[in-house]
Amino acid sequence: MADEGLSKGGCIGVGIIVSLALFVVFLLTCTVKVPANRVGVRTLYRASGVEAKDYGAGYVWQIPGMHSVRLWDPTWTNLKQTLQVRGSDQYTTTVDISVLVRIQPQNAHMVAQHYRDDDHINEFARTTLSKYASEILAQMKTEDFFNSKVREAKATEAQHAMDELLGQKGLEV
């Protein structure tokens, strides 16, 4: 009789340990950790697509086959580029341009609808920078590049043009 009681207790103990192990495995496979320097965006496979919510630091539910969670960098990225600009006087000037770009606060879910990853954002921002800088800076003469007031006015104009386009997609210049 005494042996029967121990074996029942042993089975219950093993059952509890196995249950806890399965629970831990479930938590590890069904959650994604969002670090403090990232923003998480969950995509629902069987519903509307990208969920209209940004997840801050912590854990996000991700049930395999139903959800995926992508992590995005919300900090400023410095994009540097050297351009050859042909001015209105037909002389070519080499210009170094630097632009800071980031995901607008609480808009990572909007960015996730338009871009695959952070590299794709940077590529699009560089293309936009090249386009607007070439268009707007080409209105200047060579000597205007040495006049800080004219150069600053054209740089601001280029920034506003980029802001308008990138702002529609959840980015900020």
JSON list of C-alpha atoms in Angstrom, two decimals:
[
{"chain": "A", "resi": 1, "resn": "MET", "atom": "CA", "xyz": [0.00, 0.00, 0.00]},
{"chain": "A", "resi": 2, "resn": "ALA", "atom": "CA", "xyz": [2.75, 2.46, 0.87]},
{"chain": "A", "resi": 3, "resn": "ASP", "atom": "CA", "xyz": [4.48, 1.88, -2.47]},
{"chain": "A", "resi": 4, "resn": "GLU", "atom": "CA", "xyz": [1.27, 2.69, -4.33]},
{"chain": "A", "resi": 5, "resn": "GLY", "atom": "CA", "xyz": [1.06, 6.14, -2.65]},
{"chain": "A", "resi": 6, "resn": "LEU", "atom": "CA", "xyz": [4.64, 7.00, -3.60]},
{"chain": "A", "resi": 7, "resn": "SER", "atom": "CA", "xyz": [4.18, 5.97, -7.20]},
{"chain": "A", "resi": 8, "resn": "LYS", "atom": "CA", "xyz": [1.01, 8.10, -7.48]},
{"chain": "A", "resi": 9, "resn": "GLY", "atom": "CA", "xyz": [2.83, 11.07, -5.99]},
{"chain": "A", "resi": 10, "resn": "GLY", "atom": "CA", "xyz": [5.76, 10.45, -8.34]},
{"chain": "A", "resi": 11, "resn": "CYS", "atom": "CA", "xyz": [3.44, 10.39, -11.36]},
{"chain": "A", "resi": 12, "resn": "ILE", "atom": "CA", "xyz": [1.82, 13.64, -10.26]},
{"chain": "A", "resi": 13, "resn": "GLY", "atom": "CA", "xyz": [5.25, 15.23, -9.76]},
{"chain": "A", "resi": 14, "resn": "VAL", "atom": "CA", "xyz": [6.44, 14.13, -13.19]},
{"chain": "A", "resi": 15, "resn": "GLY", "atom": "CA", "xyz": [3.17, 15.40, -14.68]},
{"chain": "A", "resi": 16, "resn": "ILE", "atom": "CA", "xyz": [3.70, 18.83, -13.06]},
{"chain": "A", "resi": 17, "resn": "ILE", "atom": "CA", "xyz": [7.31, 19.03, -14.28]},
{"chain": "A", "resi": 18, "resn": "VAL", "atom": "CA", "xyz": [6.34, 18.02, -17.83]},
{"chain": "A", "resi": 19, "resn": "SER", "atom": "CA", "xyz": [3.48, 20.56, -17.78]},
{"chain": "A", "resi": 20, "resn": "LEU", "atom": "CA", "xyz": [5.85, 23.33, -16.66]},
{"chain": "A", "resi": 21, "resn": "ALA", "atom": "CA", "xyz": [8.38, 22.36, -19.36]},
{"chain": "A", "resi": 22, "resn": "LEU", "atom": "CA", "xyz": [5.67, 22.43, -22.04]},
{"chain": "A", "resi": 23, "resn": "PHE", "atom": "CA", "xyz": [4.47, 25.82, -20.75]},
{"chain": "A", "resi": 24, "resn": "VAL", "atom": "CA", "xyz": [8.02, 27.25, -20.96]},
{"chain": "A", "resi": 25, "resn": "VAL", "atom": "CA", "xyz": [8.47, 25.89, -24.51]},
{"chain": "A", "resi": 26, "resn": "PHE", "atom": "CA", "xyz": [5.08, 27.41, -25.45]},
{"chain": "A", "resi": 27, "resn": "LEU", "atom": "CA", "xyz": [6.12, 30.81, -24.08]},
{"chain": "A", "resi": 28, "resn": "LEU", "atom": "CA", "xyz": [9.47, 30.70, -25.88]},
{"chain": "A", "resi": 29, "resn": "THR", "atom": "CA", "xyz": [7.91, 29.86, -29.25]},
{"chain": "A", "resi": 30, "resn": "CYS", "atom": "CA", "xyz": [4.84, 32.10, -28.95]},
{"chain": "A", "resi": 31, "resn": "THR", "atom": "CA", "xyz": [6.44, 35.35, -27.78]},
{"chain": "A", "resi": 32, "resn": "VAL", "atom": "CA", "xyz": [8.95, 37.76, -29.26]},
{"chain": "A", "resi": 33, "resn": "LYS", "atom": "CA", "xyz": [11.08, 39.98, -27.07]},
{"chain": "A", "resi": 34, "resn": "VAL", "atom": "CA", "xyz": [11.10, 43.63, -28.16]},
{"chain": "A", "resi": 35, "resn": "PRO", "atom": "CA", "xyz": [14.29, 45.30, -26.86]},
{"chain": "A", "resi": 36, "resn": "ALA", "atom": "CA", "xyz": [14.21, 48.83, -25.46]},
{"chain": "A", "resi": 37, "resn": "ASN", "atom": "CA", "xyz": [15.84, 50.28, -28.60]},
{"chain": "A", "resi": 38, "resn": "ARG", "atom": "CA", "xyz": [13.30, 48.75, -31.04]},
{"chain": "A", "resi": 39, "resn": "VAL", "atom": "CA", "xyz": [9.60, 48.85, -31.87]},
{"chain": "A", "resi": 40, "resn": "GLY", "atom": "CA", "xyz": [7.64, 45.71, -32.67]},
{"chain": "A", "resi": 41, "resn": "VAL", "atom": "CA", "xyz": [4.92, 45.46, -35.31]},
{"chain": "A", "resi": 42, "resn": "ARG", "atom": "CA", "xyz": [2.73, 42.35, -35.52]},
{"chain": "A", "resi": 43, "resn": "THR", "atom": "CA", "xyz": [1.36, 41.04, -38.81]},
{"chain": "A", "resi": 44, "resn": "LEU", "atom": "CA", "xyz": [-1.77, 38.91, -38.72]},
{"chain": "A", "resi": 45, "resn": "TYR", "atom": "CA", "xyz": [-1.70, 36.28, -41.48]},
{"chain": "A", "resi": 46, "resn": "ARG", "atom": "CA", "xyz": [-5.38, 35.34, -41.39]},
{"chain": "A", "resi": 47, "resn": "ALA", "atom": "CA", "xyz": [-6.91, 38.78, -40.98]},
{"chain": "A", "resi": 48, "resn": "SER", "atom": "CA", "xyz": [-6.26, 42.34, -42.02]},
{"chain": "A", "resi": 49, "resn": "GLY", "atom": "CA", "xyz": [-2.46, 42.19, -42.34]},
{"chain": "A", "resi": 50, "resn": "VAL", "atom": "CA", "xyz": [-0.37, 44.63, -40.33]},
{"chain": "A", "resi": 51, "resn": "GLU", "atom": "CA", "xyz": [-1.93, 45.38, -36.96]},
{"chain": "A", "resi": 52, "resn": "ALA", "atom": "CA", "xyz": [-2.35, 49.14, -36.43]},
{"chain": "A", "resi": 53, "resn": "LYS", "atom": "CA", "xyz": [-0.40, 49.16, -33.18]},
{"chain": "A", "resi": 54, "resn": "ASP", "atom": "CA", "xyz": [3.25, 49.65, -32.23]},
{"chain": "A", "resi": 55, "resn": "TYR", "atom": "CA", "xyz": [4.65, 47.48, -29.44]},
{"chain": "A", "resi": 56, "resn": "GLY", "atom": "CA", "xyz": [7.28, 48.96, -27.14]},
{"chain": "A", "resi": 57, "resn": "ALA", "atom": "CA", "xyz": [9.82, 47.14, -25.02]},
{"chain": "A", "resi": 58, "resn": "GLY", "atom": "CA", "xyz": [8.58, 43.85, -23.62]},
{"chain": "A", "resi": 59, "resn": "TYR", "atom": "CA", "xyz": [7.06, 40.67, -25.02]},
{"chain": "A", "resi": 60, "resn": "VAL", "atom": "CA", "xyz": [4.59, 40.36, -27.90]},
{"chain": "A", "resi": 61, "resn": "TRP", "atom": "CA", "xyz": [2.42, 37.31, -28.64]},
{"chain": "A", "resi": 62, "resn": "GLN", "atom": "CA", "xyz": [3.33, 35.58, -31.87]},
{"chain": "A", "resi": 63, "resn": "ILE", "atom": "CA", "xyz": [1.48, 32.37, -32.52]},
{"chain": "A", "resi": 64, "resn": "PRO", "atom": "CA", "xyz": [3.33, 30.47, -35.28]},
{"chain": "A", "resi": 65, "resn": "GLY", "atom": "CA", "xyz": [1.25, 30.33, -38.44]},
{"chain": "A", "resi": 66, "resn": "MET", "atom": "CA", "xyz": [-1.02, 33.17, -37.28]},
{"chain": "A", "resi": 67, "resn": "HIS", "atom": "CA", "xyz": [1.32, 36.06, -36.51]},
{"chain": "A", "resi": 68, "resn": "SER", "atom": "CA", "xyz": [4.77, 37.37, -37.22]},
{"chain": "A", "resi": 69, "resn": "VAL", "atom": "CA", "xyz": [6.51, 40.21, -35.41]},
{"chain": "A", "resi": 70, "resn": "ARG", "atom": "CA", "xyz": [9.06, 42.46, -37.10]},
{"chain": "A", "resi": 71, "resn": "LEU", "atom": "CA", "xyz": [11.38, 44.75, -35.16]},
{"chain": "A", "resi": 72, "resn": "TRP", "atom": "CA", "xyz": [12.05, 48.30, -36.35]},
{"chain": "A", "resi": 73, "resn": "ASP", "atom": "CA", "xyz": [14.68, 50.86, -35.37]},
{"chain": "A", "resi": 74, "resn": "PRO", "atom": "CA", "xyz": [12.91, 54.10, -34.28]},
{"chain": "A", "resi": 75, "resn": "THR", "atom": "CA", "xyz": [16.12, 56.12, -33.84]},
{"chain": "A", "resi": 76, "resn": "TRP", "atom": "CA", "xyz": [17.61, 58.68, -36.22]},
{"chain": "A", "resi": 77, "resn": "THR", "atom": "CA", "xyz": [19.71, 57.36, -39.11]},
{"chain": "A", "resi": 78, "resn": "ASN", "atom": "CA", "xyz": [22.28, 59.64, -40.76]},
{"chain": "A", "resi": 79, "resn": "LEU", "atom": "CA", "xyz": [22.25, 59.19, -44.52]},
{"chain": "A", "resi": 80, "resn": "LYS", "atom": "CA", "xyz": [25.28, 60.71, -46.24]},
{"chain": "A", "resi": 81, "resn": "GLN", "atom": "CA", "xyz": [25.59, 61.09, -49.98]},
{"chain": "A", "resi": 82, "resn": "THR", "atom": "CA", "xyz": [27.86, 62.85, -52.46]},
{"chain": "A", "resi": 83, "resn": "LEU", "atom": "CA", "xyz": [26.13, 64.24, -55.54]},
{"chain": "A", "resi": 84, "resn": "GLN", "atom": "CA", "xyz": [27.28, 65.86, -58.74]},
{"chain": "A", "resi": 85, "resn": "VAL", "atom": "CA", "xyz": [24.88, 68.77, -59.33]},
{"chain": "A", "resi": 86, "resn": "ARG", "atom": "CA", "xyz": [24.78, 70.67, -62.61]},
{"chain": "A", "resi": 87, "resn": "GLY", "atom": "CA", "xyz": [23.75, 74.19, -61.66]},
{"chain": "A", "resi": 88, "resn": "SER", "atom": "CA", "xyz": [21.70, 76.68, -63.65]},
{"chain": "A", "resi": 89, "resn": "ASP", "atom": "CA", "xyz": [24.96, 78.09, -65.06]},
{"chain": "A", "resi": 90, "resn": "GLN", "atom": "CA", "xyz": [25.78, 74.59, -66.47]},
{"chain": "A", "resi": 91, "resn": "TYR", "atom": "CA", "xyz": [28.80, 74.06, -64.19]},
{"chain": "A", "resi": 92, "resn": "THR", "atom": "CA", "xyz": [28.99, 70.84, -62.20]},
{"chain": "A", "resi": 93, "resn": "THR", "atom": "CA", "xyz": [29.47, 71.09, -58.44]},
{"chain": "A", "resi": 94, "resn": "THR", "atom": "CA", "xyz": [30.18, 68.20, -56.06]},
{"chain": "A", "resi": 95, "resn": "VAL", "atom": "CA", "xyz": [27.99, 68.43, -52.97]},
{"chain": "A", "resi": 96, "resn": "ASP", "atom": "CA", "xyz": [28.12, 66.37, -49.77]},
{"chain": "A", "resi": 97, "resn": "ILE", "atom": "CA", "xyz": [24.64, 65.97, -48.29]},
{"chain": "A", "resi": 98, "resn": "SER", "atom": "CA", "xyz": [23.66, 64.54, -44.93]},
{"chain": "A", "resi": 99, "resn": "VAL", "atom": "CA", "xyz": [20.05, 63.87, -43.91]},
{"chain": "A", "resi": 100, "resn": "LEU", "atom": "CA", "xyz": [18.68, 62.44, -40.68]},
{"chain": "A", "resi": 101, "resn": "VAL", "atom": "CA", "xyz": [15.70, 60.08, -41.11]},
{"chain": "A", "resi": 102, "resn": "ARG", "atom": "CA", "xyz": [13.61, 58.15, -38.59]},
{"chain": "A", "resi": 103, "resn": "ILE", "atom": "CA", "xyz": [10.26, 56.44, -38.17]},
{"chain": "A", "resi": 104, "resn": "GLN", "atom": "CA", "xyz": [7.70, 58.88, -36.80]},
{"chain": "A", "resi": 105, "resn": "PRO", "atom": "CA", "xyz": [6.72, 58.05, -33.20]},
{"chain": "A", "resi": 106, "resn": "GLN", "atom": "CA", "xyz": [3.77, 55.62, -33.07]},
{"chain": "A", "resi": 107, "resn": "ASN", "atom": "CA", "xyz": [3.90, 55.05, -36.86]},
{"chain": "A", "resi": 108, "resn": "ALA", "atom": "CA", "xyz": [6.05, 51.93, -37.18]},
{"chain": "A", "resi": 109, "resn": "HIS", "atom": "CA", "xyz": [2.95, 49.96, -38.18]},
{"chain": "A", "resi": 110, "resn": "MET", "atom": "CA", "xyz": [2.43, 52.36, -41.12]},
{"chain": "A", "resi": 111, "resn": "VAL", "atom": "CA", "xyz": [6.08, 51.94, -42.15]},
{"chain": "A", "resi": 112, "resn": "ALA", "atom": "CA", "xyz": [5.70, 48.14, -41.98]},
{"chain": "A", "resi": 113, "resn": "GLN", "atom": "CA", "xyz": [2.97, 48.36, -44.64]},
{"chain": "A", "resi": 114, "resn": "HIS", "atom": "CA", "xyz": [5.34, 50.05, -47.12]},
{"chain": "A", "resi": 115, "resn": "TYR", "atom": "CA", "xyz": [8.83, 48.64, -46.39]},
{"chain": "A", "resi": 116, "resn": "ARG", "atom": "CA", "xyz": [10.43, 45.24, -45.80]},
{"chain": "A", "resi": 117, "resn": "ASP", "atom": "CA", "xyz": [13.08, 46.34, -43.31]},
{"chain": "A", "resi": 118, "resn": "ASP", "atom": "CA", "xyz": [15.30, 49.22, -42.17]},
{"chain": "A", "resi": 119, "resn": "ASP", "atom": "CA", "xyz": [17.61, 48.85, -45.19]},
{"chain": "A", "resi": 120, "resn": "HIS", "atom": "CA", "xyz": [14.66, 49.30, -47.54]},
{"chain": "A", "resi": 121, "resn": "ILE", "atom": "CA", "xyz": [13.73, 52.53, -45.69]},
{"chain": "A", "resi": 122, "resn": "ASN", "atom": "CA", "xyz": [17.28, 53.85, -46.05]},
{"chain": "A", "resi": 123, "resn": "GLU", "atom": "CA", "xyz": [17.38, 52.94, -49.75]},
{"chain": "A", "resi": 124, "resn": "PHE", "atom": "CA", "xyz": [14.10, 54.77, -50.42]},
{"chain": "A", "resi": 125, "resn": "ALA", "atom": "CA", "xyz": [15.23, 57.81, -48.39]},
{"chain": "A", "resi": 126, "resn": "ARG", "atom": "CA", "xyz": [18.53, 57.95, -50.34]},
{"chain": "A", "resi": 127, "resn": "THR", "atom": "CA", "xyz": [16.66, 57.80, -53.65]},
{"chain": "A", "resi": 128, "resn": "THR", "atom": "CA", "xyz": [14.32, 60.56, -52.51]},
{"chain": "A", "resi": 129, "resn": "LEU", "atom": "CA", "xyz": [17.26, 62.62, -51.27]},
{"chain": "A", "resi": 130, "resn": "SER", "atom": "CA", "xyz": [19.05, 62.25, -54.60]},
{"chain": "A", "resi": 131, "resn": "LYS", "atom": "CA", "xyz": [15.92, 63.20, -56.55]},
{"chain": "A", "resi": 132, "resn": "TYR", "atom": "CA", "xyz": [14.98, 66.33, -54.60]},
{"chain": "A", "resi": 133, "resn": "ALA", "atom": "CA", "xyz": [18.54, 67.50, -54.02]},
{"chain": "A", "resi": 134, "resn": "SER", "atom": "CA", "xyz": [19.27, 67.23, -57.73]},
{"chain": "A", "resi": 135, "resn": "GLU", "atom": "CA", "xyz": [16.06, 69.04, -58.70]},
{"chain": "A", "resi": 136, "resn": "ILE", "atom": "CA", "xyz": [16.25, 71.84, -56.16]},
{"chain": "A", "resi": 137, "resn": "LEU", "atom": "CA", "xyz": [20.01, 72.39, -56.00]},
{"chain": "A", "resi": 138, "resn": "ALA", "atom": "CA", "xyz": [20.17, 72.47, -59.80]},
{"chain": "A", "resi": 139, "resn": "GLN", "atom": "CA", "xyz": [18.35, 75.80, -59.62]},
{"chain": "A", "resi": 140, "resn": "MET", "atom": "CA", "xyz": [21.44, 77.37, -58.03]},
{"chain": "A", "resi": 141, "resn": "LYS", "atom": "CA", "xyz": [24.49, 78.85, -59.74]},
{"chain": "A", "resi": 142, "resn": "THR", "atom": "CA", "xyz": [27.97, 77.73, -58.73]},
{"chain": "A", "resi": 143, "resn": "GLU", "atom": "CA", "xyz": [28.60, 80.85, -56.62]},
{"chain": "A", "resi": 144, "resn": "ASP", "atom": "CA", "xyz": [25.28, 80.28, -54.77]},
{"chain": "A", "resi": 145, "resn": "PHE", "atom": "CA", "xyz": [26.79, 77.19, -53.13]},
{"chain": "A", "resi": 146, "resn": "PHE", "atom": "CA", "xyz": [29.21, 79.52, -51.31]},
{"chain": "A", "resi": 147, "resn": "ASN", "atom": "CA", "xyz": [26.43, 81.90, -50.17]},
{"chain": "A", "resi": 148, "resn": "SER", "atom": "CA", "xyz": [25.15, 80.43, -46.90]},
{"chain": "A", "resi": 149, "resn": "LYS", "atom": "CA", "xyz": [21.75, 82.17, -47.06]},
{"chain": "A", "resi": 150, "resn": "VAL", "atom": "CA", "xyz": [20.92, 80.88, -50.55]},
{"chain": "A", "resi": 151, "resn": "ARG", "atom": "CA", "xyz": [22.34, 77.42, -49.79]},
{"chain": "A", "resi": 152, "resn": "GLU", "atom": "CA", "xyz": [20.36, 77.19, -46.53]},
{"chain": "A", "resi": 153, "resn": "ALA", "atom": "CA", "xyz": [17.13, 78.28, -48.25]},
{"chain": "A", "resi": 154, "resn": "LYS", "atom": "CA", "xyz": [17.51, 75.60, -50.93]},
{"chain": "A", "resi": 155, "resn": "ALA", "atom": "CA", "xyz": [18.44, 72.95, -48.35]},
{"chain": "A", "resi": 156, "resn": "THR", "atom": "CA", "xyz": [15.28, 73.82, -46.38]},
{"chain": "A", "resi": 157, "resn": "GLU", "atom": "CA", "xyz": [13.22, 73.61, -49.57]},
{"chain": "A", "resi": 158, "resn": "ALA", "atom": "CA", "xyz": [14.66, 70.15, -50.30]},
{"chain": "A", "resi": 159, "resn": "GLN", "atom": "CA", "xyz": [13.96, 69.04, -46.72]},
{"chain": "A", "resi": 160, "resn": "HIS", "atom": "CA", "xyz": [10.33, 70.16, -46.92]},
{"chain": "A", "resi": 161, "resn": "ALA", "atom": "CA", "xyz": [9.87, 68.32, -50.23]},
{"chain": "A", "resi": 162, "resn": "MET", "atom": "CA", "xyz": [11.33, 65.14, -48.70]},
{"chain": "A", "resi": 163, "resn": "ASP", "atom": "CA", "xyz": [9.24, 65.58, -45.54]},
{"chain": "A", "resi": 164, "resn": "GLU", "atom": "CA", "xyz": [6.06, 65.78, -47.60]},
{"chain": "A", "resi": 165, "resn": "LEU", "atom": "CA", "xyz": [6.75, 62.56, -49.49]},
{"chain": "A", "resi": 166, "resn": "LEU", "atom": "CA", "xyz": [8.27, 60.51, -46.65]},
{"chain": "A", "resi": 167, "resn": "GLY", "atom": "CA", "xyz": [5.74, 61.78, -44.08]},
{"chain": "A", "resi": 168, "resn": "GLN", "atom": "CA", "xyz": [2.94, 60.05, -45.98]},
{"chain": "A", "resi": 169, "resn": "LYS", "atom": "CA", "xyz": [4.71, 56.74, -45.33]},
{"chain": "A", "resi": 170, "resn": "GLY", "atom": "CA", "xyz": [5.40, 57.27, -41.62]},
{"chain": "A", "resi": 171, "resn": "LEU", "atom": "CA", "xyz": [8.94, 58.65, -41.90]},
{"chain": "A", "resi": 172, "resn": "GLU", "atom": "CA", "xyz": [10.38, 61.95, -40.68]},
{"chain": "A", "resi": 173, "resn": "VAL", "atom": "CA", "xyz": [13.31, 64.01, -42.00]}
]
